[in-house]
Amino acid sequence: MKQLVECVPNFSEGRDLVKIKQITDAIEAVDGITLLDSDPGKDTNRTVVTFVGSVASVEEAAFQGIAKAAEVIDMGSHSGAHARLGATDVCPFIPVSGVTVKDCVDLSHRVAKRVGDELKIPVYLYEDSAQKDDRKSLPVVRAGEYEGLAKKLKDPNWKPDYGPAKFNAKSGATVMGSREFLIAYNINLNTKDQRLASDIAFELREKGRSKRIPNPDSPNLLDGEIVRDEQGKAVKIPGLFKDVKGVGWYIDEFKRAQISINFNNYKISTIHDVFDKACELAVERGIRVTGSELVGLISKEALLMAGRHYLKKQRRTTAVPEADIIECAVQSLGLNDLYPFRSAEKIVEFAVGQTSGQLMGLTSEGFVDELSSNSPAPGGGSVAALAGSLGAALVSMV
């Protein structure tokens, strides 16, 4: 099995395309690296980069990307809608094939040590790489953001895992570690009201919200009075979906508010269930979901799960080619709402070349699936050639 690690660093630059290209060029210059995606956001002022390669290649490419970001990004003048801690805000390593979680944990330690030693950037380890339980969660580690980092570094409880406990004004700090495949996903609303997006996000996310008494004059629970306990602390109620993180924001580029969601485990809380519930909650508040957006890549399985879900709701068979199931998911989730959704670029298995679009590269199952579709090829000639080959093989066997 081919050894493959995915790395998805988030860089705090989403507007200057020259700087972004300098960073991705540094990553691509490493032998054995395939750059799968570079997704900049103007309002978040953040770019999510995705690349894959062997453990050794990813180790070098991650360092080179972080080093270039430290060179071209000045956090002292950075602003954006997304929470961030440094020039390279977070750098996760994800096992894809032929590698284990432990391999990626060890990889994160090596890169973190080099970043700390050579670039003098404080590094915190999170998720599977965390050396303390209270550092597993990215939002916890990132609390206070860049603006609160100088104070944070003076606290002995927040001594970085690698690098100096000294404020690096230009580069900030970096969070790094091994984690499972994460899906970054935004749900689009037909409103500019960020508070409505936040209200829905708080209902969906596992962390939940403060309990409130509904305001009869407003559909937004944020307008209700907070319920407090005997000590005066806000009573908290959990959200609807486990392993889901969410916030609401307004993106001027799209002239609309979005519910920004991270799926830490799409098998426990599925994209389609969260999307459907968001649609329901939006209608209750007098607004509508218009579609959704993927940031970075998604696994094929997540879209197949969604496609089968919507086909069943339509009382249609799921015994159709995978391409048709995926197309049903794309249409049902409104993934074309902001710009065209390109499966070859956004589905990780397609992007790394594990699925070939050429007839000669198809498996027997893939050939039959393609034959059953409405595509012009394969046709009679291809079927005749296959039948002839099978006949010749049978004669040879006898």
Short mmCIF file of C-alpha atoms in Angstrom, two decimals:
data_model
loop_
_atom_site.label_atom_id
_atom_site.label_comp_id
_atom_site.label_asym_id
_atom_site.label_seq_id
_atom_site.Cartn_x
_atom_site.Cartn_y
_atom_site.Cartn_z
CA MET A 1 0.00 0.00 0.00
CA LYS A 2 1.33 3.42 -0.96
CA GLN A 3 2.37 5.55 2.00
CA LEU A 4 0.30 8.72 1.99
CA VAL A 5 -0.10 11.52 4.53
CA GLU A 6 -2.37 14.53 4.06
CA CYS A 7 -1.39 17.93 5.48
CA VAL A 8 -3.85 20.83 5.66
CA PRO A 9 -2.07 23.96 6.95
CA ASN A 10 -4.18 27.10 7.42
CA PHE A 11 -2.23 30.26 6.63
CA SER A 12 -3.30 33.72 7.82
CA GLU A 13 -3.32 35.30 4.38
CA GLY A 14 -6.29 35.19 2.04
CA ARG A 15 -6.02 38.41 0.04
CA ASP A 16 -2.50 38.74 -1.35
CA LEU A 17 -2.31 36.08 -4.07
CA VAL A 18 1.41 36.70 -4.59
CA LYS A 19 2.18 35.79 -0.97
CA ILE A 20 -0.11 32.78 -1.13
CA LYS A 21 1.68 31.52 -4.24
CA GLN A 22 5.06 32.01 -2.57
CA ILE A 23 3.89 29.70 0.21
CA THR A 24 2.43 27.04 -2.10
CA ASP A 25 5.51 27.21 -4.34
CA ALA A 26 7.69 26.44 -1.32
CA ILE A 27 5.50 23.43 -0.55
CA GLU A 28 5.41 22.14 -4.13
CA ALA A 29 9.19 22.48 -4.50
CA VAL A 30 9.62 19.43 -2.25
CA ASP A 31 10.01 16.16 -4.19
CA GLY A 32 7.10 13.76 -3.85
CA ILE A 33 4.51 16.38 -2.90
CA THR A 34 1.17 16.76 -4.68
CA LEU A 35 -0.66 20.02 -4.02
CA LEU A 36 -4.37 19.19 -4.05
CA ASP A 37 -6.01 22.47 -3.17
CA SER A 38 -5.42 26.09 -2.20
CA ASP A 39 -8.59 27.81 -0.98
CA PRO A 40 -8.18 31.50 -0.07
CA GLY A 41 -10.90 33.57 1.64
CA LYS A 42 -10.85 37.36 1.44
CA ASP A 43 -13.07 38.08 4.43
CA THR A 44 -11.51 35.41 6.63
CA ASN A 45 -8.07 36.52 5.34
CA ARG A 46 -7.04 32.89 5.47
CA THR A 47 -5.99 30.21 2.99
CA VAL A 48 -6.51 26.50 3.52
CA VAL A 49 -3.87 24.49 1.64
CA THR A 50 -4.08 20.73 1.12
CA PHE A 51 -1.20 18.54 -0.01
CA VAL A 52 -0.22 14.87 0.20
CA GLY A 53 2.92 12.78 0.02
CA SER A 54 5.07 10.31 1.93
CA VAL A 55 5.90 10.93 5.58
CA ALA A 56 9.35 12.28 4.69
CA SER A 57 8.06 14.52 1.89
CA VAL A 58 5.21 15.95 3.97
CA GLU A 59 7.58 16.57 6.87
CA GLU A 60 9.85 18.72 4.72
CA ALA A 61 7.02 20.44 2.82
CA ALA A 62 5.19 21.39 6.02
CA PHE A 63 8.31 23.02 7.42
CA GLN A 64 9.05 24.88 4.18
CA GLY A 65 5.46 26.18 4.02
CA ILE A 66 5.59 27.37 7.63
CA ALA A 67 8.99 28.99 7.06
CA LYS A 68 7.78 30.85 3.97
CA ALA A 69 4.62 31.99 5.80
CA ALA A 70 6.81 33.33 8.62
CA GLU A 71 8.78 35.26 6.01
CA VAL A 72 5.91 36.86 4.05
CA ILE A 73 3.12 37.27 6.65
CA ASP A 74 3.17 39.91 9.39
CA MET A 75 0.59 39.11 12.05
CA GLY A 76 0.96 42.60 13.50
CA SER A 77 -1.19 43.96 10.68
CA HIS A 78 -3.48 40.95 10.20
CA SER A 79 -7.26 41.08 10.51
CA GLY A 80 -10.00 38.73 9.37
CA ALA A 81 -13.28 37.05 10.28
CA HIS A 82 -11.65 33.75 11.31
CA ALA A 83 -10.04 33.08 14.69
CA ARG A 84 -6.25 32.74 14.40
CA LEU A 85 -3.11 32.45 16.50
CA GLY A 86 -0.31 32.93 13.99
CA ALA A 87 0.95 33.17 10.41
CA THR A 88 0.54 29.40 10.15
CA ASP A 89 -2.47 29.12 12.43
CA VAL A 90 -2.87 25.35 12.45
CA CYS A 91 -1.03 22.52 10.71
CA PRO A 92 -2.69 19.10 10.99
CA PHE A 93 -1.37 15.78 9.66
CA ILE A 94 -3.89 13.12 8.61
CA PRO A 95 -3.10 9.46 7.86
CA VAL A 96 -4.51 8.47 4.45
CA SER A 97 -2.93 5.12 3.53
CA GLY A 98 0.03 3.02 4.62
CA VAL A 99 0.59 5.14 7.75
CA THR A 100 -0.81 5.11 11.27
CA VAL A 101 -1.97 7.79 13.67
CA LYS A 102 1.24 7.21 15.64
CA ASP A 103 3.28 7.87 12.50
CA CYS A 104 1.53 11.23 12.16
CA VAL A 105 1.94 12.01 15.86
CA ASP A 106 5.68 11.37 15.58
CA LEU A 107 5.76 13.46 12.40
CA SER A 108 4.07 16.39 14.17
CA HIS A 109 6.64 16.28 16.98
CA ARG A 110 9.54 16.41 14.54
CA VAL A 111 8.11 19.32 12.56
CA ALA A 112 7.11 21.19 15.74
CA LYS A 113 10.62 20.84 17.18
CA ARG A 114 12.21 22.12 13.98
CA VAL A 115 9.80 25.07 13.75
CA GLY A 116 10.50 25.97 17.37
CA ASP A 117 14.27 25.55 17.13
CA GLU A 118 14.94 27.09 13.71
CA LEU A 119 12.12 29.63 13.29
CA LYS A 120 11.71 30.53 16.98
CA ILE A 121 7.94 30.16 16.71
CA PRO A 122 6.03 28.78 19.74
CA VAL A 123 4.21 25.55 18.84
CA TYR A 124 1.30 23.92 20.68
CA LEU A 125 0.40 20.27 19.99
CA TYR A 126 -3.30 19.38 19.77
CA GLU A 127 -5.69 16.50 19.02
CA ASP A 128 -3.90 13.10 18.97
CA SER A 129 -0.52 14.81 19.46
CA ALA A 130 -1.57 16.73 22.58
CA GLN A 131 0.66 16.11 25.59
CA LYS A 132 -1.95 17.57 27.95
CA ASP A 133 -5.67 16.80 27.97
CA ASP A 134 -6.60 20.48 28.04
CA ARG A 135 -4.76 21.04 24.75
CA LYS A 136 -6.65 18.51 22.62
CA SER A 137 -9.23 21.04 21.43
CA LEU A 138 -8.17 23.64 18.86
CA PRO A 139 -10.61 26.35 20.10
CA VAL A 140 -9.24 25.95 23.63
CA VAL A 141 -5.63 26.27 22.49
CA ARG A 142 -6.51 29.20 20.24
CA ALA A 143 -8.54 31.06 22.90
CA GLY A 144 -7.45 34.69 23.17
CA GLU A 145 -6.13 34.50 19.60
CA TYR A 146 -3.07 36.42 18.41
CA GLU A 147 -4.02 39.53 20.38
CA GLY A 148 -3.90 37.61 23.67
CA LEU A 149 -0.84 35.50 22.84
CA ALA A 150 1.76 37.68 24.59
CA LYS A 151 -0.13 37.38 27.88
CA LYS A 152 -0.79 33.67 27.33
CA LEU A 153 2.90 32.89 26.88
CA LYS A 154 3.65 34.41 30.30
CA ASP A 155 1.36 31.86 31.95
CA PRO A 156 3.37 28.73 32.97
CA ASN A 157 0.28 26.61 32.21
CA TRP A 158 0.54 27.70 28.58
CA LYS A 159 4.23 27.09 28.00
CA PRO A 160 4.49 25.92 24.37
CA ASP A 161 5.32 22.27 23.66
CA TYR A 162 8.12 23.39 21.38
CA GLY A 163 9.82 26.70 20.73
CA PRO A 164 10.39 29.64 23.05
CA ALA A 165 7.81 30.89 25.54
CA LYS A 166 8.40 34.29 24.02
CA PHE A 167 6.01 36.38 21.94
CA ASN A 168 6.91 36.37 18.24
CA ALA A 169 5.11 39.51 17.06
CA LYS A 170 5.57 38.78 13.36
CA SER A 171 4.62 35.10 13.25
CA GLY A 172 2.54 34.51 16.39
CA ALA A 173 2.26 30.82 17.30
CA THR A 174 1.30 27.61 15.50
CA VAL A 175 -0.96 24.73 16.56
CA MET A 176 0.09 21.35 15.18
CA GLY A 177 -0.87 17.71 15.50
CA SER A 178 -2.28 14.50 14.10
CA ARG A 179 -6.04 14.26 13.68
CA GLU A 180 -8.75 12.39 11.80
CA PHE A 181 -10.12 13.64 8.49
CA LEU A 182 -11.93 16.93 9.18
CA ILE A 183 -14.51 18.49 6.89
CA ALA A 184 -14.72 22.29 6.85
CA TYR A 185 -18.16 23.25 5.62
CA ASN A 186 -20.21 26.45 5.38
CA ILE A 187 -24.00 26.66 5.10
CA ASN A 188 -25.22 29.69 3.16
CA LEU A 189 -28.17 31.81 4.33
CA ASN A 190 -30.33 34.34 2.48
CA THR A 191 -29.55 37.02 5.06
CA LYS A 192 -26.72 39.35 6.00
CA ASP A 193 -27.60 39.01 9.70
CA GLN A 194 -24.60 37.37 11.37
CA ARG A 195 -26.54 37.01 14.64
CA LEU A 196 -29.09 34.72 12.99
CA ALA A 197 -26.27 32.56 11.64
CA SER A 198 -24.72 32.41 15.13
CA ASP A 199 -28.08 31.53 16.68
CA ILE A 200 -28.42 28.49 14.40
CA ALA A 201 -24.75 27.52 14.81
CA PHE A 202 -25.16 27.44 18.60
CA GLU A 203 -28.11 25.05 18.23
CA LEU A 204 -26.16 22.70 15.94
CA ARG A 205 -22.72 22.52 17.56
CA GLU A 206 -21.90 19.99 20.27
CA LYS A 207 -20.82 22.74 22.69
CA GLY A 208 -24.32 24.18 22.62
CA ARG A 209 -25.23 27.53 24.13
CA SER A 210 -26.44 29.42 27.15
CA LYS A 211 -30.06 28.62 27.98
CA ARG A 212 -32.37 31.56 27.28
CA ILE A 213 -36.00 32.50 27.78
CA PRO A 214 -37.38 33.13 24.26
CA ASN A 215 -38.21 36.74 23.44
CA PRO A 216 -41.80 36.84 22.09
CA ASP A 217 -40.83 39.74 19.83
CA SER A 218 -37.92 37.95 18.13
CA PRO A 219 -37.32 34.53 16.51
CA ASN A 220 -33.64 34.81 17.50
CA LEU A 221 -32.84 33.09 20.80
CA LEU A 222 -29.90 35.46 21.25
CA ASP A 223 -32.51 38.14 22.00
CA GLY A 224 -33.84 36.14 24.94
CA GLU A 225 -32.87 36.53 28.59
CA ILE A 226 -30.09 34.19 29.80
CA VAL A 227 -31.16 31.67 32.46
CA ARG A 228 -28.76 31.62 35.42
CA ASP A 229 -28.22 29.20 38.30
CA GLU A 230 -28.12 30.01 42.02
CA GLN A 231 -24.51 31.19 41.70
CA GLY A 232 -25.44 33.54 38.88
CA LYS A 233 -23.69 31.47 36.21
CA ALA A 234 -25.34 30.96 32.83
CA VAL A 235 -27.04 27.58 32.49
CA LYS A 236 -25.59 25.71 29.52
CA ILE A 237 -27.49 23.35 27.23
CA PRO A 238 -25.76 20.97 24.80
CA GLY A 239 -26.14 21.27 21.05
CA LEU A 240 -27.70 18.76 18.70
CA PHE A 241 -24.70 17.17 17.00
CA LYS A 242 -21.69 15.42 18.52
CA ASP A 243 -18.21 16.22 17.14
CA VAL A 244 -19.53 19.34 15.41
CA LYS A 245 -18.11 22.82 15.94
CA GLY A 246 -19.88 25.88 14.60
CA VAL A 247 -19.94 29.67 14.48
CA GLY A 248 -21.89 32.24 12.53
CA TRP A 249 -20.29 34.98 10.44
CA TYR A 250 -20.95 37.44 7.64
CA ILE A 251 -18.89 37.17 4.45
CA ASP A 252 -18.90 40.40 2.48
CA GLU A 253 -17.47 38.63 -0.59
CA PHE A 254 -20.73 36.67 -0.89
CA LYS A 255 -23.00 39.34 0.64
CA ARG A 256 -24.51 36.82 3.03
CA ALA A 257 -24.16 35.22 6.43
CA GLN A 258 -22.90 31.66 6.79
CA ILE A 259 -22.96 28.95 9.42
CA SER A 260 -19.33 27.80 9.50
CA ILE A 261 -19.02 24.19 10.62
CA ASN A 262 -16.20 21.73 11.30
CA PHE A 263 -17.06 18.03 11.27
CA ASN A 264 -14.54 16.23 13.47
CA ASN A 265 -16.15 12.88 12.63
CA TYR A 266 -18.54 12.88 9.68
CA LYS A 267 -19.58 9.29 10.43
CA ILE A 268 -21.00 10.24 13.84
CA SER A 269 -22.67 13.48 12.71
CA THR A 270 -23.26 13.48 8.97
CA ILE A 271 -23.22 16.45 6.65
CA HIS A 272 -26.73 15.75 5.39
CA ASP A 273 -28.26 15.52 8.87
CA VAL A 274 -26.68 18.81 9.94
CA PHE A 275 -27.65 20.49 6.65
CA ASP A 276 -31.27 19.31 6.91
CA LYS A 277 -31.54 20.52 10.52
CA ALA A 278 -30.01 23.88 9.57
CA CYS A 279 -32.70 24.24 6.89
CA GLU A 280 -35.39 23.53 9.49
CA LEU A 281 -33.96 25.99 12.03
CA ALA A 282 -33.57 28.67 9.37
CA VAL A 283 -37.24 28.45 8.38
CA GLU A 284 -38.23 28.78 12.05
CA ARG A 285 -36.35 32.11 12.06
CA GLY A 286 -37.94 33.39 8.87
CA ILE A 287 -34.90 32.82 6.63
CA ARG A 288 -33.75 30.13 4.22
CA VAL A 289 -30.69 28.04 3.48
CA THR A 290 -29.65 28.65 -0.14
CA GLY A 291 -26.89 26.05 -0.36
CA SER A 292 -23.51 25.23 1.09
CA GLU A 293 -19.77 25.42 0.50
CA LEU A 294 -16.84 23.09 1.08
CA VAL A 295 -13.56 24.61 2.26
CA GLY A 296 -10.75 22.29 1.25
CA LEU A 297 -11.52 18.68 0.39
CA ILE A 298 -14.08 16.07 1.38
CA SER A 299 -13.96 12.29 1.47
CA LYS A 300 -15.91 10.41 -1.17
CA GLU A 301 -17.66 8.38 1.53
CA ALA A 302 -19.20 11.49 3.11
CA LEU A 303 -20.82 12.50 -0.18
CA LEU A 304 -21.95 8.95 -0.93
CA MET A 305 -23.65 8.84 2.47
CA ALA A 306 -25.41 12.13 1.68
CA GLY A 307 -26.38 11.05 -1.83
CA ARG A 308 -27.94 7.80 -0.62
CA HIS A 309 -29.80 9.71 2.10
CA TYR A 310 -31.42 12.06 -0.42
CA LEU A 311 -32.15 9.30 -2.94
CA LYS A 312 -34.01 7.38 -0.22
CA LYS A 313 -35.97 10.52 0.70
CA GLN A 314 -36.98 10.73 -2.97
CA ARG A 315 -37.95 7.01 -2.86
CA ARG A 316 -35.45 6.29 -5.58
CA THR A 317 -33.09 3.34 -5.77
CA THR A 318 -29.55 3.71 -4.48
CA ALA A 319 -28.38 0.94 -6.83
CA VAL A 320 -26.96 3.45 -9.30
CA PRO A 321 -23.37 4.40 -10.24
CA GLU A 322 -21.36 6.28 -7.63
CA ALA A 323 -21.14 9.30 -9.92
CA ASP A 324 -24.94 9.62 -9.87
CA ILE A 325 -25.06 9.28 -6.08
CA ILE A 326 -22.43 12.00 -5.72
CA GLU A 327 -24.30 14.27 -8.14
CA CYS A 328 -27.47 13.83 -6.06
CA ALA A 329 -25.51 14.88 -2.96
CA VAL A 330 -24.03 17.92 -4.71
CA GLN A 331 -27.46 19.09 -5.92
CA SER A 332 -29.24 18.35 -2.63
CA LEU A 333 -26.65 20.15 -0.50
CA GLY A 334 -26.49 23.07 -2.93
CA LEU A 335 -22.73 22.81 -3.34
CA ASN A 336 -22.94 24.81 -6.58
CA ASP A 337 -24.53 27.77 -4.80
CA LEU A 338 -21.49 30.07 -4.70
CA TYR A 339 -19.37 28.59 -7.50
CA PRO A 340 -19.25 25.35 -9.52
CA PHE A 341 -18.42 22.25 -7.48
CA ARG A 342 -15.72 20.19 -9.21
CA SER A 343 -15.60 16.62 -7.94
CA ALA A 344 -12.17 15.99 -9.45
CA GLU A 345 -10.73 18.79 -7.32
CA LYS A 346 -12.81 18.64 -4.13
CA ILE A 347 -13.11 14.89 -3.44
CA VAL A 348 -9.86 13.69 -1.93
CA GLU A 349 -9.85 10.23 -3.57
CA PHE A 350 -10.28 11.81 -7.00
CA ALA A 351 -7.76 14.57 -6.36
CA VAL A 352 -4.97 12.16 -5.39
CA GLY A 353 -5.64 10.04 -8.48
CA GLN A 354 -7.05 6.96 -6.77
CA THR A 355 -9.93 6.99 -9.24
CA SER A 356 -9.26 7.20 -12.94
CA GLY A 357 -11.67 8.74 -15.38
CA GLN A 358 -10.19 6.80 -18.35
CA LEU A 359 -11.98 3.68 -19.58
CA MET A 360 -8.74 1.68 -19.58
CA GLY A 361 -8.29 2.50 -15.90
CA LEU A 362 -11.74 1.32 -14.80
CA THR A 363 -12.36 -1.83 -12.78
CA SER A 364 -14.98 -4.29 -14.04
CA GLU A 365 -17.46 -2.79 -11.57
CA GLY A 366 -16.55 0.72 -12.69
CA PHE A 367 -16.95 -0.25 -16.34
CA VAL A 368 -20.43 -1.66 -15.73
CA ASP A 369 -21.40 1.43 -13.72
CA GLU A 370 -20.23 3.71 -16.51
CA LEU A 371 -22.03 1.55 -19.09
CA SER A 372 -25.31 1.87 -17.16
CA SER A 373 -25.07 5.66 -17.13
CA ASN A 374 -26.22 8.03 -19.87
CA SER A 375 -22.67 8.88 -20.96
CA PRO A 376 -21.84 8.23 -24.66
CA ALA A 377 -18.92 5.96 -23.77
CA PRO A 378 -18.50 3.10 -23.24
CA GLY A 379 -20.88 1.89 -25.91
CA GLY A 380 -21.40 -1.12 -28.14
CA GLY A 381 -17.82 -1.23 -29.36
CA SER A 382 -16.35 -1.33 -25.88
CA VAL A 383 -18.83 -3.99 -24.77
CA ALA A 384 -18.03 -6.10 -27.85
CA ALA A 385 -14.31 -5.76 -27.17
CA LEU A 386 -14.77 -6.83 -23.56
CA ALA A 387 -16.96 -9.79 -24.56
CA GLY A 388 -14.40 -10.85 -27.17
CA SER A 389 -11.58 -10.63 -24.64
CA LEU A 390 -13.52 -12.73 -22.14
CA GLY A 391 -14.26 -15.30 -24.83
CA ALA A 392 -10.61 -15.48 -25.87
CA ALA A 393 -9.56 -15.91 -22.25
CA LEU A 394 -12.05 -18.74 -21.81
CA VAL A 395 -10.77 -20.51 -24.95
CA SER A 396 -7.20 -20.11 -23.69
CA MET A 397 -8.16 -21.66 -20.36
CA VAL A 398 -9.79 -24.68 -22.02
#
